[in-house]
Amino acid sequence: MRTLPRARVLMYHGVDTVPSSRDPHGLFVTPQAFRDQVDHLLESGFAPVSEEQYVAAVHGAPLPRKAVLITFDDGYLGVGEHAAPVLASYGVPSVLYVPVGLIGGRSDWLEPPHRHPLMGVDELRAVQQQGMGIASHGLDHAALPTLSDDELRRHAAETREVLGSLVGAEVRSFAFPYGTHDARSRAAVRAAGYDIAFAVHDPVDELAIERVDVNASDTLRSFRVKLARFYPAAWHAAARFPAVRRAVHELVGRADPVDDTVTVPGSR
Ligand SMILES: [Zn+2]
């Protein structure tokens, strides 16, 4: 196993104004909250890095102090409309993970009332021009551990090839749908040629890197707590011990860190 870079990795989903009735999983951060969070990062001396810099760091290259990688899962249209222009205005890089079989479609893995439109090829190329890396989030958002070996190859290797030709760039990284992975799915991602892959809460190595979930319930206060070095350790402690969980919950305000332990397929 490689030594992973000392960088925070933030995981966003949508950036848009969506009523909670249409977003029960809290995937959508409002455009204003997103702008405030980016302002806070920059004012606090965080150094946003690109996917390319992060991959280089996994191979031993140095990163700036307080490095942070901003990631978006799923490729919601609002990320192109509301997040990409803000990031571009500051020259802040990021990386977007798209389910390659659903480009231009909707988030069909969610219940019908909770589905939202996803970027098409034109939108992906536009955000790429604005500084977003584009990478694979599988084929149709199926959880990789549920797939056969043949299906795993399609969801990992074929999406890398297809997406690479669609966006005209090598696809270096992968984000596991629902954050779920096992040894077999990590092996498929490695065999497909990805340098790194992102999970959420159960890190293993560079093919299952932990990320911090930023969601609709976050206030600027909870966002600040999530950026702290101790946050991942506190989150894991909270998941194991109810008393610590309550303490962390108090600390981050409305953002209950335990909500994110639900990674059952269909939950988001
Ligand atoms: Zn996803």
Tab-separated table of C-alpha atoms and ligand atoms in Angstrom, residues 13 73-74 109 137 141 177-178, ligand 1:
chain	number	residue	atom	x	y	z
A	13	HIS	CA	-23.177	15.495	-5.164
A	73	ASP	CA	-20.367	12.463	-7.776
A	74	ASP	CA	-23.102	11.705	-10.328
A	109	TRP	CA	-30.981	4.635	-9.452
A	137	HIS	CA	-18.523	6.574	-11.455
A	141	HIS	CA	-24.500	3.488	-10.605
A	177	PRO	CA	-21.158	4.128	-6.511
A	178	TYR	CA	-22.568	4.358	-2.943
B	1	ZN	ZN	-23.196	8.411	-6.906
